[in-house]
PDB file of C-alpha atoms and ligand atoms in Angstrom:
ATOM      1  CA  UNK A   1     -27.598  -1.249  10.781  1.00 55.00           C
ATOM      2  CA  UNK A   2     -30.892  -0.157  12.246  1.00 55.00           C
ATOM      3  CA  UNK A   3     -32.825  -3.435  10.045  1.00 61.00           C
ATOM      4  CA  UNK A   4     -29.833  -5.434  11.355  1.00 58.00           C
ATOM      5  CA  UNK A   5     -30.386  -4.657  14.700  1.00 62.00           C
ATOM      6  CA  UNK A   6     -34.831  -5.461  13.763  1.00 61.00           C
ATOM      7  CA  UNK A   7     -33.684  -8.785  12.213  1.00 55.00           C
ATOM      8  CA  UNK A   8     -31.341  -9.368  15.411  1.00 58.00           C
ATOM      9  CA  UNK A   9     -34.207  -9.180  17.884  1.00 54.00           C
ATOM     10  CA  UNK A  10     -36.477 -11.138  15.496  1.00 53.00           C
ATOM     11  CA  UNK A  11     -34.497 -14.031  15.533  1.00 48.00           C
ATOM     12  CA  UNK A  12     -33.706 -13.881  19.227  1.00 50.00           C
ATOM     13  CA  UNK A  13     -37.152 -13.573  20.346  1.00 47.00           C
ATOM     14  CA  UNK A  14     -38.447 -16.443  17.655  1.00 49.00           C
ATOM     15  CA  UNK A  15     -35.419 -18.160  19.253  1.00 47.00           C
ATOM     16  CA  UNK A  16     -36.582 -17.609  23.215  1.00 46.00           C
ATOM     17  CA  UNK A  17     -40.489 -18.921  21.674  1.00 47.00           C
ATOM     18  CA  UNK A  18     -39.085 -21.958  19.839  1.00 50.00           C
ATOM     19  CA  UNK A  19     -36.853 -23.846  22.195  1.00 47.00           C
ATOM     20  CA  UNK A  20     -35.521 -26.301  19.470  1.00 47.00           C
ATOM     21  CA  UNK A  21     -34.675 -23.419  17.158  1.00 46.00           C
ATOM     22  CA  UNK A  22     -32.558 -21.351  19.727  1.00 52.00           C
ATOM     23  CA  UNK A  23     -29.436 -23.763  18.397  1.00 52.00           C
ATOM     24  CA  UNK A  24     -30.017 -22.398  14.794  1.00 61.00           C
ATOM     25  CA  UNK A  25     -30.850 -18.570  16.080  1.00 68.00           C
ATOM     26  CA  UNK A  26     -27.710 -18.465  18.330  1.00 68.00           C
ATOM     27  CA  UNK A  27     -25.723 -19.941  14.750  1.00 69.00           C
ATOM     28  CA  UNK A  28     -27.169 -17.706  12.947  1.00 67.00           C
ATOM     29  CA  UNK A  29     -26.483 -14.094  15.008  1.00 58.00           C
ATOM     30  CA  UNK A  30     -23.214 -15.449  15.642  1.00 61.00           C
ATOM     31  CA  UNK A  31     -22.456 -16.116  11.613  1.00 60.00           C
ATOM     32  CA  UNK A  32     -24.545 -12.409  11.188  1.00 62.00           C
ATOM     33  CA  UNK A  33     -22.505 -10.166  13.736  1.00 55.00           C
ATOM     34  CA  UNK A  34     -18.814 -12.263  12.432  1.00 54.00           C
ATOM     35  CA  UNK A  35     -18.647  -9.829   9.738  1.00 52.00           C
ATOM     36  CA  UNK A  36     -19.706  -6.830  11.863  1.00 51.00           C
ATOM     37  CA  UNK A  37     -17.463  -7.659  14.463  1.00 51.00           C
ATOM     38  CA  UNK A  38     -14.214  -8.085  12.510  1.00 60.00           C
ATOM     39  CA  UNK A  39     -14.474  -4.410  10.568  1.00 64.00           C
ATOM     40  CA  UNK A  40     -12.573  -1.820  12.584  1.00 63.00           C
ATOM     41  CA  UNK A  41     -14.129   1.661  11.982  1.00 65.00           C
ATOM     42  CA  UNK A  42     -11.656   4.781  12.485  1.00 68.00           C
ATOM     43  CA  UNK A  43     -12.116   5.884  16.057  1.00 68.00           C
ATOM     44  CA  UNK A  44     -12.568   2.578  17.511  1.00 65.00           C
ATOM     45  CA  UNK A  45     -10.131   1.184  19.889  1.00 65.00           C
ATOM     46  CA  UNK A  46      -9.192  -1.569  17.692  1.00 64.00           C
ATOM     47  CA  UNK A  47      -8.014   1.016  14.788  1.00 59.00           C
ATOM     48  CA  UNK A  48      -5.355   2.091  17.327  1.00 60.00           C
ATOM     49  CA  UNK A  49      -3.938  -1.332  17.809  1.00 55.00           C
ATOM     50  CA  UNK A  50       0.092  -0.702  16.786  1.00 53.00           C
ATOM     51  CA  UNK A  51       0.730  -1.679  13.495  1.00 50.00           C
ATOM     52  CA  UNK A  52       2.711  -5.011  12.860  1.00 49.00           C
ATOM     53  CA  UNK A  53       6.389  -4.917  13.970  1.00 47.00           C
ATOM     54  CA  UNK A  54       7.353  -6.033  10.474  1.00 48.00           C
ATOM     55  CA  UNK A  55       6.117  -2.999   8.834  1.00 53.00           C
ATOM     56  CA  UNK A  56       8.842  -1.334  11.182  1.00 67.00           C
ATOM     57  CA  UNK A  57      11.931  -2.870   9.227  1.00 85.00           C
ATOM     58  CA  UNK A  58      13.378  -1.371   5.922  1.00 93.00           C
ATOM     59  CA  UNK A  59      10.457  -1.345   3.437  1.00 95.00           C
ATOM     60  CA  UNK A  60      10.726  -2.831   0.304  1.00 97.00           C
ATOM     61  CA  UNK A  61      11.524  -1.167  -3.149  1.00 97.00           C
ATOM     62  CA  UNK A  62       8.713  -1.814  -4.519  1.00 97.00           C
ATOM     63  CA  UNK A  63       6.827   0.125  -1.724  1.00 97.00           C
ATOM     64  CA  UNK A  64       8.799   2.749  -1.267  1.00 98.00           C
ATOM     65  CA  UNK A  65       7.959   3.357  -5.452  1.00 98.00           C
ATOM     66  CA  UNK A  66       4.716   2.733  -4.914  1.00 97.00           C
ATOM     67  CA  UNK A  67       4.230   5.530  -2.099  1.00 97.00           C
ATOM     68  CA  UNK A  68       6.450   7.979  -3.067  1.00 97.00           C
ATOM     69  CA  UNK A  69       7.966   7.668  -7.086  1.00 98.00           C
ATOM     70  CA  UNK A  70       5.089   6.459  -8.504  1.00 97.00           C
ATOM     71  CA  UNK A  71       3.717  10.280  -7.855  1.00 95.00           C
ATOM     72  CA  UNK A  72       6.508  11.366 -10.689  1.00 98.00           C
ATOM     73  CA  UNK A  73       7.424   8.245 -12.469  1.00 98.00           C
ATOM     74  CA  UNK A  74       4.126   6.467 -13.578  1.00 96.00           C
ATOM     75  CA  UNK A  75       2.966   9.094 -15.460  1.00 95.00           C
ATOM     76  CA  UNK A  76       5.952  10.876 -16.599  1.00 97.00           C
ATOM     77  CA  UNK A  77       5.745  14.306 -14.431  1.00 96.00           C
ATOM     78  CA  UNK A  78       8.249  16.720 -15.614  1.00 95.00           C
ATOM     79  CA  UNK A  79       9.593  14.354 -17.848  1.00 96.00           C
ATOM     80  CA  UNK A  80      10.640  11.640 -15.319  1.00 98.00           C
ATOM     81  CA  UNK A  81      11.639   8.707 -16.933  1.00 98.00           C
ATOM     82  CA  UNK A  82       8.185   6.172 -17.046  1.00 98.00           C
ATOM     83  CA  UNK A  83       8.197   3.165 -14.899  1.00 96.00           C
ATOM     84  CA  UNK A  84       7.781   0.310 -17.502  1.00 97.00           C
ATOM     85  CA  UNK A  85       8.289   1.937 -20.425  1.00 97.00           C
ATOM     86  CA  UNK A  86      11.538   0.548 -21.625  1.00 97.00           C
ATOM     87  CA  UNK A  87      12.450   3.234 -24.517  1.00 97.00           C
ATOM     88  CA  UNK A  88      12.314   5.895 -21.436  1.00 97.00           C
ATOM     89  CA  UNK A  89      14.388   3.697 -19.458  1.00 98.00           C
ATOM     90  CA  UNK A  90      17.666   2.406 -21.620  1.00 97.00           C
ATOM     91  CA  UNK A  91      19.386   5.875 -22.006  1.00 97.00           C
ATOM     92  CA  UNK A  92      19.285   5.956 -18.324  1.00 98.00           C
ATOM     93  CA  UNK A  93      20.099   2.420 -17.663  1.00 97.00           C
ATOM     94  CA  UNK A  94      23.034   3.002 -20.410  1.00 97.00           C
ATOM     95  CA  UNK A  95      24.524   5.589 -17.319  1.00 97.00           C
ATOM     96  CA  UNK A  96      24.785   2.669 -15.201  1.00 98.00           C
ATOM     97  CA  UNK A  97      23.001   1.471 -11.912  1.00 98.00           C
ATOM     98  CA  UNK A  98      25.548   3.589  -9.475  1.00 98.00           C
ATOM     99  CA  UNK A  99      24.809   6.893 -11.773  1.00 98.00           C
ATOM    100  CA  UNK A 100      21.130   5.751 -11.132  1.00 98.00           C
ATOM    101  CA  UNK A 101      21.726   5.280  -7.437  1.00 98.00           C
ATOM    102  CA  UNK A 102      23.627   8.564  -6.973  1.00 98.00           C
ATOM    103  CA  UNK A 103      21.296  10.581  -8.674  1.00 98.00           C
ATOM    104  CA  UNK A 104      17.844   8.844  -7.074  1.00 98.00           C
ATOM    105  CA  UNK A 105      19.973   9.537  -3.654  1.00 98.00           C
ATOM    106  CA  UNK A 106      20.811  13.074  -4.290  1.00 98.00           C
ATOM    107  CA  UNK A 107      19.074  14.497  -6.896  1.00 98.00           C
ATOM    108  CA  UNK A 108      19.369  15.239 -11.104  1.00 98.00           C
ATOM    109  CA  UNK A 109      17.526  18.460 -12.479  1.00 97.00           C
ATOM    110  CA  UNK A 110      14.250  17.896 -11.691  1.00 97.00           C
ATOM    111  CA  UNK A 111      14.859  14.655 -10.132  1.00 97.00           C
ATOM    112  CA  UNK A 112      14.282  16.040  -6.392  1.00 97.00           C
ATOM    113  CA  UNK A 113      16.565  14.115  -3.666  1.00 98.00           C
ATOM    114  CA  UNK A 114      15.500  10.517  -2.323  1.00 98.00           C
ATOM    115  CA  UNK A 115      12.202  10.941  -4.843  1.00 97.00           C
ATOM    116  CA  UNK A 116      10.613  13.261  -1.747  1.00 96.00           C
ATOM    117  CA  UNK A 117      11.023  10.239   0.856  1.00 96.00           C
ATOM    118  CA  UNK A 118      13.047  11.949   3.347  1.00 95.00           C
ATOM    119  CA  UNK A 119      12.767   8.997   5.736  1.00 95.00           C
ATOM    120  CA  UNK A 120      14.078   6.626   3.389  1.00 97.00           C
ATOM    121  CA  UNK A 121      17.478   4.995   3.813  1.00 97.00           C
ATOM    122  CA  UNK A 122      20.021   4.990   0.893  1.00 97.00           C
ATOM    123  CA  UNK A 123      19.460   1.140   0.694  1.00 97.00           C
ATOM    124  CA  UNK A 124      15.846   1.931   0.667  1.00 97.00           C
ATOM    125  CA  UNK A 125      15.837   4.124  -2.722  1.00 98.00           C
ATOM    126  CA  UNK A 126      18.824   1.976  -4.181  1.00 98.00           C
ATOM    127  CA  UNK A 127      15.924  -0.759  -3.725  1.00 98.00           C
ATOM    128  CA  UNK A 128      13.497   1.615  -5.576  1.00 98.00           C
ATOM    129  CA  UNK A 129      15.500   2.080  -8.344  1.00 98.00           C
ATOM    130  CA  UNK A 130      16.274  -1.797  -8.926  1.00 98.00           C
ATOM    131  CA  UNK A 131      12.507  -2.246  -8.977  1.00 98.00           C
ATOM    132  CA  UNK A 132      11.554   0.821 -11.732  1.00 97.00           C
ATOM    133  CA  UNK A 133      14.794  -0.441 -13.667  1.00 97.00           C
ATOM    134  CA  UNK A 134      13.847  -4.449 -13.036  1.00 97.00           C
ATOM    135  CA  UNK A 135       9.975  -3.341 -14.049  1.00 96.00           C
ATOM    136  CA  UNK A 136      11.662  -0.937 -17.216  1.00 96.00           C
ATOM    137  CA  UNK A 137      13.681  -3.087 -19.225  1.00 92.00           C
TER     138      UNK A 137
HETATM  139  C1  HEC B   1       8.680  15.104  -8.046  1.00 66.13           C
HETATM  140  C2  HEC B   1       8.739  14.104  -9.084  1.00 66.13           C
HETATM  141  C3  HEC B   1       9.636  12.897  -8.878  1.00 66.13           C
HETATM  142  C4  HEC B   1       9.597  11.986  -7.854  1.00 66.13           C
HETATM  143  C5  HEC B   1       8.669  11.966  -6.657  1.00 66.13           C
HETATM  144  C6  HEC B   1      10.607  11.002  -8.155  1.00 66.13           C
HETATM  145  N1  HEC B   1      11.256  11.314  -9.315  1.00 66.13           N
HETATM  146 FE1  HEC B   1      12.797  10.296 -10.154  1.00 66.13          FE
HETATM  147  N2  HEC B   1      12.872  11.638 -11.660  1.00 66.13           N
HETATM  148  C7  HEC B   1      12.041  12.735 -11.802  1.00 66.13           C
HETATM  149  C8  HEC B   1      12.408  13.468 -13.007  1.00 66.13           C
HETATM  150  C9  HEC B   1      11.739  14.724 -13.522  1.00 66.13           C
HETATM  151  C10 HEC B   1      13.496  12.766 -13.585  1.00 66.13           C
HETATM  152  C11 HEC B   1      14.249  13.124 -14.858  1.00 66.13           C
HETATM  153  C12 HEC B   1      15.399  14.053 -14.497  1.00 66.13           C
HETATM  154  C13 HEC B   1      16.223  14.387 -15.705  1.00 66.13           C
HETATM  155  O1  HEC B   1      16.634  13.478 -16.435  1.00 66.13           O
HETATM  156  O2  HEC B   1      16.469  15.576 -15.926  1.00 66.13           O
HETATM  157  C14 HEC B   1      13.753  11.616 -12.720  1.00 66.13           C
HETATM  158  C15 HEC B   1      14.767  10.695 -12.940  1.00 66.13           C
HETATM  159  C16 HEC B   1      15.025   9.613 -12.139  1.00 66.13           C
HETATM  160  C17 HEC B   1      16.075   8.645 -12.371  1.00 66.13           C
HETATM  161  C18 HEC B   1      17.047   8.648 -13.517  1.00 66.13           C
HETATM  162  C19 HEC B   1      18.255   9.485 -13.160  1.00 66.13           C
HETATM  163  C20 HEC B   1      19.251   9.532 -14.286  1.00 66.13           C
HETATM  164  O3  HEC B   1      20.426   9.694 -13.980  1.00 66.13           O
HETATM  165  O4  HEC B   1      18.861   9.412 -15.451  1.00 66.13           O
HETATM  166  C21 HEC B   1      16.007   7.729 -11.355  1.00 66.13           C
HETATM  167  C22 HEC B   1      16.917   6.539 -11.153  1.00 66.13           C
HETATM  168  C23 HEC B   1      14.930   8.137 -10.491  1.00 66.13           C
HETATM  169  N3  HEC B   1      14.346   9.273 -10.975  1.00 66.13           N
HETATM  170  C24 HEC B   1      14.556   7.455  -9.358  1.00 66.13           C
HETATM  171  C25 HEC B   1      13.516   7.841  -8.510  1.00 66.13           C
HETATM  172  C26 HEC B   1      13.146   7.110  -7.335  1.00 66.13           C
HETATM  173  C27 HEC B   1      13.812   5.845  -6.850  1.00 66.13           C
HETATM  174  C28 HEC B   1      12.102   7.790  -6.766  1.00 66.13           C
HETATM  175  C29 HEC B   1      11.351   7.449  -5.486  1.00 66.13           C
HETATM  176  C30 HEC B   1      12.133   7.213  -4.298  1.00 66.13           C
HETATM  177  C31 HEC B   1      11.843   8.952  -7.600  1.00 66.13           C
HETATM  178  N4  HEC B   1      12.713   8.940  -8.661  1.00 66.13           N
HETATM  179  C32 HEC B   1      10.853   9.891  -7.346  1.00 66.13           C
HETATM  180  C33 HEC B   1      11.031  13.109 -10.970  1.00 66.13           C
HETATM  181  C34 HEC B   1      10.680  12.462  -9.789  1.00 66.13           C
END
């Protein structure tokens, strides 16, 4: 930052000296402090800014198993069933999807209830389960 700022006053004072090359200077800071200006860093006022309203709304399967049953079912903690790996998956799929549902929802041995997501609305985890079971066939 500190030989940004160096090659910031460079060009502004070769750009005060050289009246037909303040067009270019002024192009040139504004194209050099673009990428400066749109990062937000933690603490600043823009990294408060409310998230998007969409992100509000019922989340998708596919994130809800990416932030919370991914932590079990990716690598086969406990001897969850592994996303993707469809040997692990056809016993289970065998049960049928509303065995799948009832147990995501509630809970099965080790299986702990709603996968840990707490917040997460019954349509939310059925949603999770389609996508492991979509992703596992
Ligand atoms: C703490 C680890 C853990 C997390 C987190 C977790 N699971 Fe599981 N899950 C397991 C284990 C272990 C089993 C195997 C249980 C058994 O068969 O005894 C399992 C089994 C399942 C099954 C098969 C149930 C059956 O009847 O065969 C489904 C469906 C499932 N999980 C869905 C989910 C979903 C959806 C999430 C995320 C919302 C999730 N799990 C998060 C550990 C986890």
């Amino acid at each position: 930052m500190i030989q940004m700022k160096k090659l910031f006053g460079v060009l502004f004072v070769a750009g005060l000296v050289a009246a037909s090359a303040v067009a270019n200077s002024e192009d040139d800071i504004k194209a050099r402090l673009a990428p400066v200006g749109s990062t937000c860093m933690s603490g600043e006022a823009c990294a408060a800014a409310p998230a998007p309203v969409a992100a509000a709304g019922p989340k998708s399967g596919k994130e809800v198993y990416s932030s919370f049953c991914t932590t079990c079912h990716s690598a086969g903690v406990m001897g969850a069933p592994k996303s993707g790996n469809s040997a692990d998956w056809a016993p289970r799929i065998g049960k049928g999807i509303e065995t799948l549902y009832t147990h995501a929802i509630g809970g099965f041995n080790a299986m702990p209830p709603r996968g840990m997501c707490a917040a997460c609305s019954d349509d939310e985890i059925k949603g999770a389960v389609d996508y492991m079971v979509e992703n596992s066939k």
